[in-house]
Coordinates of C-alpha atoms (C1' of nucleotides) in Angstrom, one line a residue:
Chain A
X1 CA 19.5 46.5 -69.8
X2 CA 20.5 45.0 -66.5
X3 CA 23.9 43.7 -66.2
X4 CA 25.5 42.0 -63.4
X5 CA 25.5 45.0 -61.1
X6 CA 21.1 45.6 -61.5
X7 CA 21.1 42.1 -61.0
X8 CA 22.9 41.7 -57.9
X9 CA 21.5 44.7 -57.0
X10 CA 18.5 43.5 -57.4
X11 CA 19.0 40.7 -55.7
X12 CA 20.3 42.1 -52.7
X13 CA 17.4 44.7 -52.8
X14 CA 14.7 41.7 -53.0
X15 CA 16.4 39.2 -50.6
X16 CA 15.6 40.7 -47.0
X17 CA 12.1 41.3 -47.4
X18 CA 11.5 37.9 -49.5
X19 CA 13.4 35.1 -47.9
X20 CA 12.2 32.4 -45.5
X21 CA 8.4 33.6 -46.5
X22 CA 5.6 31.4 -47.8
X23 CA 4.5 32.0 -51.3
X24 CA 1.0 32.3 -51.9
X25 CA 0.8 31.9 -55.6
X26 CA 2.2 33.5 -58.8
X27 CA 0.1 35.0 -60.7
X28 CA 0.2 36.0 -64.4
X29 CA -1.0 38.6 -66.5
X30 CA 1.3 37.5 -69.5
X31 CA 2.7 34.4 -70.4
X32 CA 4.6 35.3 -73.1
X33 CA 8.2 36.6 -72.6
X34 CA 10.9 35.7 -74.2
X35 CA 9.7 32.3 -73.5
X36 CA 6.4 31.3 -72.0
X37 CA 6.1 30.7 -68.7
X38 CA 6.2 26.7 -67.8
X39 CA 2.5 25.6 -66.6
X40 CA 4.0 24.0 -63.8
X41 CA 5.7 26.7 -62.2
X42 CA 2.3 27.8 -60.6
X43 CA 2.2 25.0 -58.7
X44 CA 6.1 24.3 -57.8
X45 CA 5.5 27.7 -56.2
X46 CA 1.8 27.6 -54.6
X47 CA 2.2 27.1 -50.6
X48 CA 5.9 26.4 -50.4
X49 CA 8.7 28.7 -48.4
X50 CA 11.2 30.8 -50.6
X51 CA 14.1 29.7 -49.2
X52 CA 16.7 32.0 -51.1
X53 CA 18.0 34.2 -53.5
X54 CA 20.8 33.3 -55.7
X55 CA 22.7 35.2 -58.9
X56 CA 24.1 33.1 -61.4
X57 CA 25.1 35.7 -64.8
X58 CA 22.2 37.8 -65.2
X59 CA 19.6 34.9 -63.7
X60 CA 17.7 35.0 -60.3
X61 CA 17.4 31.7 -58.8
X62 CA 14.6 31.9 -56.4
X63 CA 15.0 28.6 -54.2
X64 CA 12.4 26.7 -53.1
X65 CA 12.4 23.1 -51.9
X66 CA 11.4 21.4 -55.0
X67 CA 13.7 23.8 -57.3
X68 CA 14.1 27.2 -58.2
X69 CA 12.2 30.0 -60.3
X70 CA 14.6 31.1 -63.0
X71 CA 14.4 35.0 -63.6
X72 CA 15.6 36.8 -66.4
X73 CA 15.0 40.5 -67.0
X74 CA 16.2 40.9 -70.4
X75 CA 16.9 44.7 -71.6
X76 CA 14.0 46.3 -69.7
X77 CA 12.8 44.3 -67.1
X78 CA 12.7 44.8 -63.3
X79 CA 11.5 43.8 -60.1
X80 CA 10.1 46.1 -57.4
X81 CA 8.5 44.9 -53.8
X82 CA 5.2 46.5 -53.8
X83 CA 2.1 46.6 -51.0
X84 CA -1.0 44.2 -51.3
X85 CA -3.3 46.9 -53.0
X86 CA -0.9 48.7 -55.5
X87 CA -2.6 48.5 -59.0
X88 CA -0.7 46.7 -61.4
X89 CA 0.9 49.1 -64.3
X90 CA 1.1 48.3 -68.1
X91 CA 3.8 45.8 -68.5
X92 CA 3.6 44.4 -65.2
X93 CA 3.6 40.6 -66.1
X94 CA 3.6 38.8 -63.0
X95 CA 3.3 38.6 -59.5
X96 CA 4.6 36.5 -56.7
X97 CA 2.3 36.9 -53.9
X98 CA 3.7 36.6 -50.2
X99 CA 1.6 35.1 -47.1
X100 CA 1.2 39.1 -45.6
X101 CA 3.6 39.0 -42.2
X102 CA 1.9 42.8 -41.3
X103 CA 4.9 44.7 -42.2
X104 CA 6.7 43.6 -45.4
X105 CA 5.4 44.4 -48.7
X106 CA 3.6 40.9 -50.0
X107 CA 4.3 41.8 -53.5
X108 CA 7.2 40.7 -55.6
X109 CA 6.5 42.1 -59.4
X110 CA 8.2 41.7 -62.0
X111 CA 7.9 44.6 -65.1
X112 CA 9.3 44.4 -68.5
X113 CA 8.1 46.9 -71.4
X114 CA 9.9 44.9 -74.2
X115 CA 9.4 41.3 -72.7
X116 CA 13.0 40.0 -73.3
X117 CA 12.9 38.8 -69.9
X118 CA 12.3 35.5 -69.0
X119 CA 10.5 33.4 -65.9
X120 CA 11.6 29.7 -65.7
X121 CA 11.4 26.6 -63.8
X122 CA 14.7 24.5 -63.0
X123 CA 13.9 21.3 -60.9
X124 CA 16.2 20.6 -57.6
X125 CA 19.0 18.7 -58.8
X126 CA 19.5 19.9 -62.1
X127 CA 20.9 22.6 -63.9
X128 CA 18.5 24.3 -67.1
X129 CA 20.1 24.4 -70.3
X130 CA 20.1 28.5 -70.4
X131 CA 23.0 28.0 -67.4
X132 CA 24.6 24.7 -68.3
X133 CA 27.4 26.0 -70.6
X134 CA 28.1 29.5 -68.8
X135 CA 32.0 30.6 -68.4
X136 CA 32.5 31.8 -64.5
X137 CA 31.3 35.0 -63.2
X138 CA 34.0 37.8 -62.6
X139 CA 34.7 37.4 -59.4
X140 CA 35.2 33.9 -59.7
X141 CA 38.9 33.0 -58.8
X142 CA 39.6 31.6 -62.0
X143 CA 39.0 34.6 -64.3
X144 CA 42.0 36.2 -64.5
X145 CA 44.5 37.0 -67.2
X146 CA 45.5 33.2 -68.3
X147 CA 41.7 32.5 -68.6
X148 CA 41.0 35.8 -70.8
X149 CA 44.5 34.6 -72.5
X150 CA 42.8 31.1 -73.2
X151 CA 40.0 32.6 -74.4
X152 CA 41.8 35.1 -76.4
X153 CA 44.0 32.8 -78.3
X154 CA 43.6 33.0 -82.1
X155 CA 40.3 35.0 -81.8
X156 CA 39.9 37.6 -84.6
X157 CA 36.6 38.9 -83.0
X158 CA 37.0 42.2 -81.3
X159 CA 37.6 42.0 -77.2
X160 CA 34.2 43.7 -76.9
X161 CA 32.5 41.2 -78.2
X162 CA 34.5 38.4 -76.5
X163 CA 34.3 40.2 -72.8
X164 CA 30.4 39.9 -74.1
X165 CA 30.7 36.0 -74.3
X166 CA 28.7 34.6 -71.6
X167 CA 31.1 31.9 -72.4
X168 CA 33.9 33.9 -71.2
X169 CA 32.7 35.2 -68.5
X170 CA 29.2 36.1 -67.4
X171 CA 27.9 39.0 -66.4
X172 CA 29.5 41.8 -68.6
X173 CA 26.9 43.3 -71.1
X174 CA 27.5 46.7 -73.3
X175 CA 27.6 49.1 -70.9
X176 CA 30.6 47.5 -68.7
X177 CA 32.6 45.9 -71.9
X178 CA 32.9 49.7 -72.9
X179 CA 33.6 50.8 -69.4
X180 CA 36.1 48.2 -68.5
X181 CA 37.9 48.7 -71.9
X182 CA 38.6 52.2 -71.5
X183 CA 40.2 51.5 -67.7
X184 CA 42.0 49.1 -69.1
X185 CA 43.5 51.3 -72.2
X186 CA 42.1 48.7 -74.9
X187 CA 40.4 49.4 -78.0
X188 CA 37.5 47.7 -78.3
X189 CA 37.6 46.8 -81.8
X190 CA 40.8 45.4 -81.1
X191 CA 41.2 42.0 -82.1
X192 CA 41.0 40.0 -78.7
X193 CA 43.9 37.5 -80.0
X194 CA 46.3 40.2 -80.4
X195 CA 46.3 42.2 -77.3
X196 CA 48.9 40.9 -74.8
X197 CA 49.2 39.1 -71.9
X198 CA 49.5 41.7 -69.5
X199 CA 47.0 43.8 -71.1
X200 CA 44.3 40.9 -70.8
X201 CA 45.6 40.6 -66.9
X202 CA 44.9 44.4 -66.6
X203 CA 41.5 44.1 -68.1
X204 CA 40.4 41.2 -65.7
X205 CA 41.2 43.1 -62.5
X206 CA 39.8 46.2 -63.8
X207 CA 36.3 44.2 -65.3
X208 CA 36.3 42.9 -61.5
X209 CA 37.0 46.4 -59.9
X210 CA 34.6 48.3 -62.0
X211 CA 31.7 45.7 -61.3
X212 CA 32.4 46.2 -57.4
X213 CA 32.5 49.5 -57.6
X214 CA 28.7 49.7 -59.8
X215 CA 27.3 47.1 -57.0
X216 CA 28.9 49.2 -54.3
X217 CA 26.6 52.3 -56.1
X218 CA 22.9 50.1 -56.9
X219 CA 24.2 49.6 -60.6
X220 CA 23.2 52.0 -63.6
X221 CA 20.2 53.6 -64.3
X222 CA 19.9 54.5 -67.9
X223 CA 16.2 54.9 -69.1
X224 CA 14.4 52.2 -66.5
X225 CA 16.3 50.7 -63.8
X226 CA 14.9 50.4 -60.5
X227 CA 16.2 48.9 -57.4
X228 CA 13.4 47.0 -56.1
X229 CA 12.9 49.6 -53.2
X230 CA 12.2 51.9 -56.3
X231 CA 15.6 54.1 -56.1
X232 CA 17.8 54.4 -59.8
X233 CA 21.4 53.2 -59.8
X234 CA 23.9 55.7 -58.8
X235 CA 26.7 54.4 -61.1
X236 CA 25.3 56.2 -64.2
X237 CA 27.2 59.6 -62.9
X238 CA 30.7 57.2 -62.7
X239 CA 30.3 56.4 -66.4
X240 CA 33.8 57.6 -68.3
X241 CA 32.8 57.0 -72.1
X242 CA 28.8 54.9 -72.1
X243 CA 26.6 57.1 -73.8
X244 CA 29.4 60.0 -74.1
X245 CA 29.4 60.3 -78.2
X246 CA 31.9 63.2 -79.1
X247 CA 32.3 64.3 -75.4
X248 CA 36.0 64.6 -74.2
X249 CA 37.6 62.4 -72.4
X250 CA 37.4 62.6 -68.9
X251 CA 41.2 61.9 -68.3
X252 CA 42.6 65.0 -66.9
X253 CA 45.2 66.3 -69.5
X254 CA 43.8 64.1 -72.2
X255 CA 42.1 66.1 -75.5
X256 CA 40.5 62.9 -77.0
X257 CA 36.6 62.8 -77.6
X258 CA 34.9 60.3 -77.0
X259 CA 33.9 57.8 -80.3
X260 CA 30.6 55.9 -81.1
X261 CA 31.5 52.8 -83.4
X262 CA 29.1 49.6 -83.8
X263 CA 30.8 46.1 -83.0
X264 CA 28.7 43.2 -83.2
X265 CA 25.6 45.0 -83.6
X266 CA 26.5 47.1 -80.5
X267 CA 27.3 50.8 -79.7
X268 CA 30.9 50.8 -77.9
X269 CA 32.5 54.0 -77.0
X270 CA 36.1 54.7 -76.4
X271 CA 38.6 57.4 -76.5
X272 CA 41.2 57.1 -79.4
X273 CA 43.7 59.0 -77.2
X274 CA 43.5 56.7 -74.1
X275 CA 42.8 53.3 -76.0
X276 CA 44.9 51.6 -78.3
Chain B
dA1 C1' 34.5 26.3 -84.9
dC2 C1' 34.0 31.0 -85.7
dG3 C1' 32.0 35.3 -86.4
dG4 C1' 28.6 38.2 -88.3
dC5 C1' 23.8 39.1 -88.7
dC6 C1' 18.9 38.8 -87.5
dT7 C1' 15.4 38.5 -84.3
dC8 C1' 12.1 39.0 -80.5
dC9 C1' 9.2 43.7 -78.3
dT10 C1' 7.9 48.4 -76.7
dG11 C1' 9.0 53.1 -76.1
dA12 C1' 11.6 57.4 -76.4
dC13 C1' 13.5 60.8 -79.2
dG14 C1' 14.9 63.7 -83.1
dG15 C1' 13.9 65.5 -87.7
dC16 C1' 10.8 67.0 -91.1
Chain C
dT1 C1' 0.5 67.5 -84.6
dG2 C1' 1.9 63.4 -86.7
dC3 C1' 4.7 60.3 -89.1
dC4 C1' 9.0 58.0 -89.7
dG5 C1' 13.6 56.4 -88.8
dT6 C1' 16.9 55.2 -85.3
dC7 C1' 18.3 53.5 -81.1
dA8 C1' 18.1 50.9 -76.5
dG9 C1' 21.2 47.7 -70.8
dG10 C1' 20.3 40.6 -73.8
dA11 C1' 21.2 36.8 -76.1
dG12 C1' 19.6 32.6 -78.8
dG13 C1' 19.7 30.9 -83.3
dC14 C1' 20.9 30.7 -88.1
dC15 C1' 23.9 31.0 -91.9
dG16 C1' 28.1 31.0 -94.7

DNA sequence: ACGGCCTCCTGACGGC
DNA sequence: TGCCGTCAGGAGGCCG
């Protein structure tokens, strides 16, 4: 569910009303996501002071002195800042409790119906193997056209799936890859290592613009994204082909409608007018 | 190495 | 009403 624009969303949303407070304790009502949750992160966390929030891909680093808490919410998870005495919900699998400062919710909780998410502990110092061998995030200064070219070379697999690498780049899950290839006028079954040079150029400037533009809005809202105030994401009404099976295309003049077609196990969605 | 396929899990929705 | 199939924003792991 959440891609890089719920994440830094939620991030952002989190951050204010979380940093530079002392954590209480976690506490679990599930171990088991996606992974279980490492024994020792109940004590990493007890007592100390969060001292900040950090993206990295789709991951939350949540830093305190002797490392970080390593969240992952998967396809359906979220995290919402909630008061001392709200009742926990179905699904709602953990809590990080806050020393109460009056005001500020003292409730960070994390809820994930289908428990792809993930809760992890990374050490100071090092770097946990989910991270170790991620390609740079979008806005990075190094993803640009040669990079996607470098990436592209000799590939068979369609760009969808590629602009999906987290190898690639990080970040970019269904819902962009379709968006990002229909600004960009590319097919998404295309074949990454036969689109050109310039195309690939276009396509990174217009992966970085769209993801701006979906941060800019608190992300996309679909079925169950919230920001962690509790607000959906605005960018779902921005959305030219995601979700728009046999719909026409929204470029004025254009008569195309709007295809479904599974690659790699995915729905993508283009217009056969627009993307070639 | 590459690319395709399966898997984890719950819930929503459409058809009969 | 209920049952069943299909689909869903991620992504690691396995297999040929």
């Amino acid at each position: 569910m959440p891609e890089l624009p719920e994440v830094e969303t939620t991030a952002r949303g989190i951050a204010p009303h979380i940093v530079g407070r002392r954590i209480r304790q976690l506490l679990l009502r599930r171990q088991d996501l996606r992974w279980p949750i490492p024994p020792e992160l109940t004590e990493q966390l007890a007592g100390q002071e969060l001292l900040a929030v950090e993206r990295r891909a789709k991951f939350l680093r949540l830093h305190v002195s002797s490392g970080a808490a390593l969240v992952h919410l998967g396809m359906s998870g979220s995290l919402r800042l909630v008061d001392e005495a709200e009742p926990a919900r179905l699904h709602d699998h953990w809590d990080l409790l806050l020393v109460p400062d009056g005001e500020r919710p003292a409730r960070l909780r994390y809820h994930d119906p289908r428990r792809f998410g993930a809760l992890l502990w990374e050490p100071a110092g090092s770097c946990h193997a989910l991270l170790a061998h991620l390609g740079p995030e979008p806005f990075d200064a190094c993803f640009d056209g040669a990079w996607l070219r470098r990436a592209a070379q000799g590939r068979r697999l369609a760009i969808q799936a590629l602009l999906m690498d987290g190898r690639v780049v990080v970040g970019v899950g269904n819902i962009y890859a379709a968006e990002a290839l229909f600004r960009a006028g590319i097919r998404p079954d295309r074949s990454a290592g036969r689109i050109s040079a310039s195309r690939l150029q276009r396509l990174s400037d217009v992966v970085r613009e769209l993801l701006s533009e979906a941060i800019a809005m608190g992300g996309t809202t679909l079925r169950d994204f919230v920001q962690p105030g509790g607000a959906p994401g605005y960018f779902v009404q921005t959305l030219a082909v995601y979700g728009r099976a046999q719909g026409a295309c929204i470029r004025p003049g254009c008569e195309g409608v709007v295809q479904r077609k599974v690659i790699g196990q995915r729905s993508s969605y283009f217009c056969p007018r627009c993307q070639h």
